[in-house]
Amino acid sequence: MSLMKRFGMDLGELAEKAAGAARLESWDEQFDALTAVFEECGERANAYFDPHFAARQLVRECVTEFQTERALIKGELINV
């Protein structure tokens, strides 16, 4: 599998985990789940030529997905 395809799959899987963290009930559960997602971002980033850049991109996508899911839950997001 090419690295681009693998990176796309990593983005999708980690973003889904971040969205799942946003759906948890308590802030403590969300924090723990999101921390685990960020750690996994770092682990997966090591497979790429520039791990620092890859980690930054993976974390950015996860943060965006988490924020979007929280906004949807709170009913604050219109016209996604």
Backbone as XML, in Angstrom:
<?xml version="1.0"?>
<chain id="A" units="angstrom">
  <residue number="1" name="MET">
    <atom name="N" x="0.856" y="-1.174" z="0.000"/>
    <atom name="CA" x="0.000" y="0.000" z="0.000"/>
    <atom name="C" x="0.902" y="1.237" z="0.000"/>
  </residue>
  <residue number="2" name="SER">
    <atom name="N" x="0.524" y="2.223" z="-0.771"/>
    <atom name="CA" x="1.319" y="3.448" z="-0.831"/>
    <atom name="C" x="1.169" y="4.239" z="0.472"/>
  </residue>
  <residue number="3" name="LEU">
    <atom name="N" x="2.151" y="5.063" z="0.740"/>
    <atom name="CA" x="2.098" y="5.873" z="1.960"/>
    <atom name="C" x="0.951" y="6.884" z="1.923"/>
  </residue>
  <residue number="4" name="MET">
    <atom name="N" x="0.640" y="7.393" z="0.746"/>
    <atom name="CA" x="-0.479" y="8.342" z="0.640"/>
    <atom name="C" x="-1.796" y="7.667" z="1.001"/>
  </residue>
  <residue number="5" name="LYS">
    <atom name="N" x="-1.976" y="6.462" z="0.497"/>
    <atom name="CA" x="-3.196" y="5.724" z="0.802"/>
    <atom name="C" x="-3.245" y="5.389" z="2.291"/>
  </residue>
  <residue number="6" name="ARG">
    <atom name="N" x="-2.110" y="4.973" z="2.838"/>
    <atom name="CA" x="-2.049" y="4.654" z="4.262"/>
    <atom name="C" x="-2.335" y="5.900" z="5.107"/>
  </residue>
  <residue number="7" name="PHE">
    <atom name="N" x="-1.781" y="7.049" z="4.689"/>
    <atom name="CA" x="-2.012" y="8.284" z="5.433"/>
    <atom name="C" x="-3.493" y="8.652" z="5.422"/>
  </residue>
  <residue number="8" name="GLY">
    <atom name="N" x="-4.121" y="8.508" z="4.280"/>
    <atom name="CA" x="-5.558" y="8.774" z="4.188"/>
    <atom name="C" x="-6.370" y="7.861" z="5.087"/>
  </residue>
  <residue number="9" name="MET">
    <atom name="N" x="-5.972" y="6.604" z="5.147"/>
    <atom name="CA" x="-6.661" y="5.662" z="6.026"/>
    <atom name="C" x="-6.427" y="6.025" z="7.489"/>
  </residue>
  <residue number="10" name="ASP">
    <atom name="N" x="-5.201" y="6.398" z="7.822"/>
    <atom name="CA" x="-4.900" y="6.818" z="9.192"/>
    <atom name="C" x="-5.726" y="8.043" z="9.568"/>
  </residue>
  <residue number="11" name="LEU">
    <atom name="N" x="-5.804" y="9.017" z="8.657"/>
    <atom name="CA" x="-6.616" y="10.213" z="8.920"/>
    <atom name="C" x="-8.063" y="9.843" z="9.230"/>
  </residue>
  <residue number="12" name="GLY">
    <atom name="N" x="-8.627" y="8.985" z="8.394"/>
    <atom name="CA" x="-10.028" y="8.596" z="8.578"/>
    <atom name="C" x="-10.265" y="7.845" z="9.869"/>
  </residue>
  <residue number="13" name="GLU">
    <atom name="N" x="-9.392" y="6.892" z="10.178"/>
    <atom name="CA" x="-9.567" y="6.090" z="11.393"/>
    <atom name="C" x="-9.406" y="6.938" z="12.653"/>
  </residue>
  <residue number="14" name="LEU">
    <atom name="N" x="-8.388" y="7.784" z="12.667"/>
    <atom name="CA" x="-8.156" y="8.609" z="13.849"/>
    <atom name="C" x="-9.227" y="9.684" z="14.007"/>
  </residue>
  <residue number="15" name="ALA">
    <atom name="N" x="-9.703" y="10.234" z="12.907"/>
    <atom name="CA" x="-10.778" y="11.229" z="12.982"/>
    <atom name="C" x="-12.053" y="10.597" z="13.537"/>
  </residue>
  <residue number="16" name="GLU">
    <atom name="N" x="-12.323" y="9.358" z="13.165"/>
    <atom name="CA" x="-13.500" y="8.668" z="13.694"/>
    <atom name="C" x="-13.356" y="8.423" z="15.196"/>
  </residue>
  <residue number="17" name="LYS">
    <atom name="N" x="-12.166" y="8.093" z="15.627"/>
    <atom name="CA" x="-11.932" y="7.918" z="17.067"/>
    <atom name="C" x="-12.117" y="9.237" z="17.814"/>
  </residue>
  <residue number="18" name="ALA">
    <atom name="N" x="-11.669" y="10.332" z="17.207"/>
    <atom name="CA" x="-11.835" y="11.652" z="17.822"/>
    <atom name="C" x="-13.315" y="12.019" z="17.912"/>
  </residue>
  <residue number="19" name="ALA">
    <atom name="N" x="-14.076" y="11.710" z="16.865"/>
    <atom name="CA" x="-15.517" y="11.968" z="16.897"/>
    <atom name="C" x="-16.177" y="11.121" z="17.974"/>
  </residue>
  <residue number="20" name="GLY">
    <atom name="N" x="-15.721" y="9.895" z="18.125"/>
    <atom name="CA" x="-16.244" y="9.029" z="19.188"/>
    <atom name="C" x="-15.952" y="9.594" z="20.562"/>
  </residue>
  <residue number="21" name="ALA">
    <atom name="N" x="-14.775" y="10.190" z="20.726"/>
    <atom name="CA" x="-14.426" y="10.821" z="22.000"/>
    <atom name="C" x="-15.367" y="11.982" z="22.295"/>
  </residue>
  <residue number="22" name="ALA">
    <atom name="N" x="-15.755" y="12.702" z="21.265"/>
    <atom name="CA" x="-16.660" y="13.847" z="21.440"/>
    <atom name="C" x="-18.044" y="13.412" z="21.885"/>
  </residue>
  <residue number="23" name="ARG">
    <atom name="N" x="-18.418" y="12.188" z="21.588"/>
    <atom name="CA" x="-19.755" y="11.697" z="21.944"/>
    <atom name="C" x="-19.833" y="11.110" z="23.353"/>
  </residue>
  <residue number="24" name="LEU">
    <atom name="N" x="-18.709" y="11.034" z="24.051"/>
    <atom name="CA" x="-18.723" y="10.501" z="25.414"/>
    <atom name="C" x="-19.401" y="11.486" z="26.354"/>
  </residue>
  <residue number="25" name="GLU">
    <atom name="N" x="-19.927" y="10.969" z="27.439"/>
    <atom name="CA" x="-20.751" y="11.789" z="28.347"/>
    <atom name="C" x="-19.962" y="12.828" z="29.142"/>
  </residue>
  <residue number="26" name="SER">
    <atom name="N" x="-18.926" y="12.395" z="29.841"/>
    <atom name="CA" x="-18.242" y="13.330" z="30.754"/>
    <atom name="C" x="-16.986" y="13.910" z="30.115"/>
  </residue>
  <residue number="27" name="TRP">
    <atom name="N" x="-16.588" y="15.058" z="30.640"/>
    <atom name="CA" x="-15.368" y="15.701" z="30.157"/>
    <atom name="C" x="-14.149" y="14.827" z="30.440"/>
  </residue>
  <residue number="28" name="ASP">
    <atom name="N" x="-14.152" y="14.142" z="31.579"/>
    <atom name="CA" x="-13.027" y="13.268" z="31.915"/>
    <atom name="C" x="-12.889" y="12.134" z="30.907"/>
  </residue>
  <residue number="29" name="GLU">
    <atom name="N" x="-14.016" y="11.541" z="30.522"/>
    <atom name="CA" x="-13.985" y="10.472" z="29.522"/>
    <atom name="C" x="-13.509" y="11.010" z="28.175"/>
  </residue>
  <residue number="30" name="GLN">
    <atom name="N" x="-13.997" y="12.183" z="27.810"/>
    <atom name="CA" x="-13.590" y="12.797" z="26.549"/>
    <atom name="C" x="-12.093" y="13.093" z="26.556"/>
  </residue>
  <residue number="31" name="PHE">
    <atom name="N" x="-11.605" y="13.638" z="27.664"/>
    <atom name="CA" x="-10.190" y="13.964" z="27.782"/>
    <atom name="C" x="-9.325" y="12.705" z="27.650"/>
  </residue>
  <residue number="32" name="ASP">
    <atom name="N" x="-9.699" y="11.664" z="28.371"/>
    <atom name="CA" x="-8.930" y="10.413" z="28.318"/>
    <atom name="C" x="-8.926" y="9.816" z="26.912"/>
  </residue>
  <residue number="33" name="ALA">
    <atom name="N" x="-10.085" y="9.810" z="26.272"/>
    <atom name="CA" x="-10.190" y="9.239" z="24.925"/>
    <atom name="C" x="-9.411" y="10.074" z="23.908"/>
  </residue>
  <residue number="34" name="LEU">
    <atom name="N" x="-9.501" y="11.389" z="24.014"/>
    <atom name="CA" x="-8.792" y="12.254" z="23.078"/>
    <atom name="C" x="-7.279" y="12.176" z="23.300"/>
  </residue>
  <residue number="35" name="THR">
    <atom name="N" x="-6.859" y="12.041" z="24.543"/>
    <atom name="CA" x="-5.441" y="11.861" z="24.835"/>
    <atom name="C" x="-4.926" y="10.591" z="24.169"/>
  </residue>
  <residue number="36" name="ALA">
    <atom name="N" x="-5.698" y="9.518" z="24.252"/>
    <atom name="CA" x="-5.307" y="8.261" z="23.607"/>
    <atom name="C" x="-5.229" y="8.429" z="22.087"/>
  </residue>
  <residue number="37" name="VAL">
    <atom name="N" x="-6.146" y="9.197" z="21.518"/>
    <atom name="CA" x="-6.129" y="9.449" z="20.072"/>
    <atom name="C" x="-4.863" y="10.220" z="19.694"/>
  </residue>
  <residue number="38" name="PHE">
    <atom name="N" x="-4.509" y="11.230" z="20.476"/>
    <atom name="CA" x="-3.312" y="12.012" z="20.181"/>
    <atom name="C" x="-2.049" y="11.156" z="20.285"/>
  </residue>
  <residue number="39" name="GLU">
    <atom name="N" x="-2.016" y="10.276" z="21.274"/>
    <atom name="CA" x="-0.871" y="9.371" z="21.404"/>
    <atom name="C" x="-0.765" y="8.456" z="20.188"/>
  </residue>
  <residue number="40" name="GLU">
    <atom name="N" x="-1.909" y="7.975" z="19.730"/>
    <atom name="CA" x="-1.913" y="7.116" z="18.546"/>
    <atom name="C" x="-1.485" y="7.899" z="17.303"/>
  </residue>
  <residue number="41" name="CYS">
    <atom name="N" x="-1.837" y="9.182" z="17.233"/>
    <atom name="CA" x="-1.380" y="10.026" z="16.127"/>
    <atom name="C" x="0.149" y="10.028" z="16.086"/>
  </residue>
  <residue number="42" name="GLY">
    <atom name="N" x="0.764" y="10.201" z="17.242"/>
    <atom name="CA" x="2.219" y="10.216" z="17.304"/>
    <atom name="C" x="2.832" y="8.890" z="16.902"/>
  </residue>
  <residue number="43" name="GLU">
    <atom name="N" x="2.222" y="7.805" z="17.350"/>
    <atom name="CA" x="2.724" y="6.476" z="17.005"/>
    <atom name="C" x="2.618" y="6.219" z="15.506"/>
  </residue>
  <residue number="44" name="ARG">
    <atom name="N" x="1.486" y="6.546" z="14.939"/>
    <atom name="CA" x="1.297" y="6.309" z="13.499"/>
    <atom name="C" x="2.163" y="7.233" z="12.651"/>
  </residue>
  <residue number="45" name="ALA">
    <atom name="N" x="2.423" y="8.433" z="13.147"/>
    <atom name="CA" x="3.227" y="9.393" z="12.387"/>
    <atom name="C" x="4.652" y="8.894" z="12.168"/>
  </residue>
  <residue number="46" name="ASN">
    <atom name="N" x="5.124" y="8.037" z="13.050"/>
    <atom name="CA" x="6.493" y="7.524" z="12.923"/>
    <atom name="C" x="6.707" y="6.694" z="11.664"/>
  </residue>
  <residue number="47" name="ALA">
    <atom name="N" x="5.650" y="6.296" z="11.002"/>
    <atom name="CA" x="5.765" y="5.490" z="9.786"/>
    <atom name="C" x="6.071" y="6.335" z="8.548"/>
  </residue>
  <residue number="48" name="TYR">
    <atom name="N" x="6.035" y="7.648" z="8.688"/>
    <atom name="CA" x="6.168" y="8.526" z="7.536"/>
    <atom name="C" x="7.534" y="9.215" z="7.497"/>
  </residue>
  <residue number="49" name="PHE">
    <atom name="N" x="7.893" y="9.714" z="6.329"/>
    <atom name="CA" x="9.193" y="10.335" z="6.100"/>
    <atom name="C" x="9.451" y="11.490" z="7.063"/>
  </residue>
  <residue number="50" name="ASP">
    <atom name="N" x="8.449" y="12.319" z="7.273"/>
    <atom name="CA" x="8.564" y="13.469" z="8.182"/>
    <atom name="C" x="7.540" y="13.280" z="9.303"/>
  </residue>
  <residue number="51" name="PRO">
    <atom name="N" x="7.920" y="12.563" z="10.362"/>
    <atom name="CA" x="6.964" y="12.251" z="11.428"/>
    <atom name="C" x="6.361" y="13.487" z="12.096"/>
  </residue>
  <residue number="52" name="HIS">
    <atom name="N" x="7.160" y="14.541" z="12.225"/>
    <atom name="CA" x="6.650" y="15.762" z="12.865"/>
    <atom name="C" x="5.507" y="16.361" z="12.046"/>
  </residue>
  <residue number="53" name="PHE">
    <atom name="N" x="5.704" y="16.471" z="10.751"/>
    <atom name="CA" x="4.659" y="17.002" z="9.877"/>
    <atom name="C" x="3.433" y="16.089" z="9.877"/>
  </residue>
  <residue number="54" name="ALA">
    <atom name="N" x="3.661" y="14.787" z="9.784"/>
    <atom name="CA" x="2.544" y="13.834" z="9.769"/>
    <atom name="C" x="1.745" y="13.915" z="11.064"/>
  </residue>
  <residue number="55" name="ALA">
    <atom name="N" x="2.443" y="13.982" z="12.196"/>
    <atom name="CA" x="1.751" y="14.071" z="13.489"/>
    <atom name="C" x="0.913" y="15.338" z="13.553"/>
  </residue>
  <residue number="56" name="ARG">
    <atom name="N" x="1.476" y="16.434" z="13.087"/>
    <atom name="CA" x="0.748" y="17.714" z="13.104"/>
    <atom name="C" x="-0.522" y="17.625" z="12.269"/>
  </residue>
  <residue number="57" name="GLN">
    <atom name="N" x="-0.438" y="17.017" z="11.091"/>
    <atom name="CA" x="-1.598" y="16.879" z="10.224"/>
    <atom name="C" x="-2.645" y="15.942" z="10.853"/>
  </residue>
  <residue number="58" name="LEU">
    <atom name="N" x="-2.192" y="14.843" z="11.413"/>
    <atom name="CA" x="-3.126" y="13.888" z="12.031"/>
    <atom name="C" x="-3.841" y="14.528" z="13.222"/>
  </residue>
  <residue number="59" name="VAL">
    <atom name="N" x="-3.087" y="15.212" z="14.061"/>
    <atom name="CA" x="-3.695" y="15.862" z="15.237"/>
    <atom name="C" x="-4.653" y="16.959" z="14.796"/>
  </residue>
  <residue number="60" name="ARG">
    <atom name="N" x="-4.272" y="17.739" z="13.797"/>
    <atom name="CA" x="-5.143" y="18.823" z="13.306"/>
    <atom name="C" x="-6.494" y="18.260" z="12.837"/>
  </residue>
  <residue number="61" name="GLU">
    <atom name="N" x="-6.449" y="17.162" z="12.093"/>
    <atom name="CA" x="-7.683" y="16.541" z="11.609"/>
    <atom name="C" x="-8.536" y="16.026" z="12.770"/>
  </residue>
  <residue number="62" name="CYS">
    <atom name="N" x="-7.882" y="15.444" z="13.761"/>
    <atom name="CA" x="-8.614" y="14.924" z="14.919"/>
    <atom name="C" x="-9.266" y="16.047" z="15.721"/>
  </residue>
  <residue number="63" name="VAL">
    <atom name="N" x="-8.548" y="17.141" z="15.897"/>
    <atom name="CA" x="-9.110" y="18.286" z="16.621"/>
    <atom name="C" x="-10.310" y="18.844" z="15.871"/>
  </residue>
  <residue number="64" name="THR">
    <atom name="N" x="-10.180" y="18.990" z="14.568"/>
    <atom name="CA" x="-11.283" y="19.502" z="13.758"/>
    <atom name="C" x="-12.497" y="18.587" z="13.858"/>
  </residue>
  <residue number="65" name="GLU">
    <atom name="N" x="-12.274" y="17.293" z="13.767"/>
    <atom name="CA" x="-13.381" y="16.338" z="13.846"/>
    <atom name="C" x="-14.037" y="16.364" z="15.218"/>
  </residue>
  <residue number="66" name="PHE">
    <atom name="N" x="-13.226" y="16.449" z="16.276"/>
    <atom name="CA" x="-13.754" y="16.532" z="17.633"/>
    <atom name="C" x="-14.611" y="17.784" z="17.798"/>
  </residue>
  <residue number="67" name="GLN">
    <atom name="N" x="-14.102" y="18.920" z="17.371"/>
    <atom name="CA" x="-14.840" y="20.179" z="17.495"/>
    <atom name="C" x="-16.132" y="20.163" z="16.680"/>
  </residue>
  <residue number="68" name="THR">
    <atom name="N" x="-16.076" y="19.610" z="15.494"/>
    <atom name="CA" x="-17.263" y="19.534" z="14.648"/>
    <atom name="C" x="-18.323" y="18.657" z="15.298"/>
  </residue>
  <residue number="69" name="GLU">
    <atom name="N" x="-17.906" y="17.519" z="15.812"/>
    <atom name="CA" x="-18.859" y="16.605" z="16.460"/>
    <atom name="C" x="-19.469" y="17.243" z="17.701"/>
  </residue>
  <residue number="70" name="ARG">
    <atom name="N" x="-18.664" y="17.938" z="18.496"/>
    <atom name="CA" x="-19.196" y="18.619" z="19.692"/>
    <atom name="C" x="-20.205" y="19.691" z="19.282"/>
  </residue>
  <residue number="71" name="ALA">
    <atom name="N" x="-19.908" y="20.433" z="18.227"/>
    <atom name="CA" x="-20.836" y="21.471" z="17.765"/>
    <atom name="C" x="-22.132" y="20.853" z="17.282"/>
  </residue>
  <residue number="72" name="LEU">
    <atom name="N" x="-22.051" y="19.716" z="16.603"/>
    <atom name="CA" x="-23.268" y="19.029" z="16.155"/>
    <atom name="C" x="-24.103" y="18.572" z="17.344"/>
  </residue>
  <residue number="73" name="ILE">
    <atom name="N" x="-23.447" y="18.033" z="18.341"/>
    <atom name="CA" x="-24.146" y="17.554" z="19.535"/>
    <atom name="C" x="-24.844" y="18.714" z="20.245"/>
  </residue>
  <residue number="74" name="LYS">
    <atom name="N" x="-24.164" y="19.847" z="20.327"/>
    <atom name="CA" x="-24.732" y="21.000" z="21.004"/>
    <atom name="C" x="-25.724" y="21.755" z="20.127"/>
  </residue>
  <residue number="75" name="GLY">
    <atom name="N" x="-25.835" y="21.371" z="18.869"/>
    <atom name="CA" x="-26.761" y="22.033" z="17.956"/>
    <atom name="C" x="-26.294" y="23.390" z="17.501"/>
  </residue>
  <residue number="76" name="GLU">
    <atom name="N" x="-24.982" y="23.621" z="17.560"/>
    <atom name="CA" x="-24.438" y="24.926" z="17.193"/>
    <atom name="C" x="-23.946" y="24.980" z="15.751"/>
  </residue>
  <residue number="77" name="LEU">
    <atom name="N" x="-23.874" y="23.853" z="15.103"/>
    <atom name="CA" x="-23.311" y="23.831" z="13.754"/>
    <atom name="C" x="-24.437" y="23.820" z="12.714"/>
  </residue>
  <residue number="78" name="ILE">
    <atom name="N" x="-24.394" y="24.805" z="11.866"/>
    <atom name="CA" x="-25.378" y="24.924" z="10.790"/>
    <atom name="C" x="-24.610" y="25.016" z="9.483"/>
  </residue>
  <residue number="79" name="ASN">
    <atom name="N" x="-25.120" y="24.332" z="8.454"/>
    <atom name="CA" x="-24.503" y="24.358" z="7.120"/>
    <atom name="C" x="-23.064" y="23.833" z="7.115"/>
  </residue>
  <residue number="80" name="VAL">
    <atom name="N" x="-22.904" y="22.591" z="7.488"/>
    <atom name="CA" x="-21.571" y="21.980" z="7.469"/>
    <atom name="C" x="-21.130" y="21.774" z="6.058"/>
  </residue>
</chain>
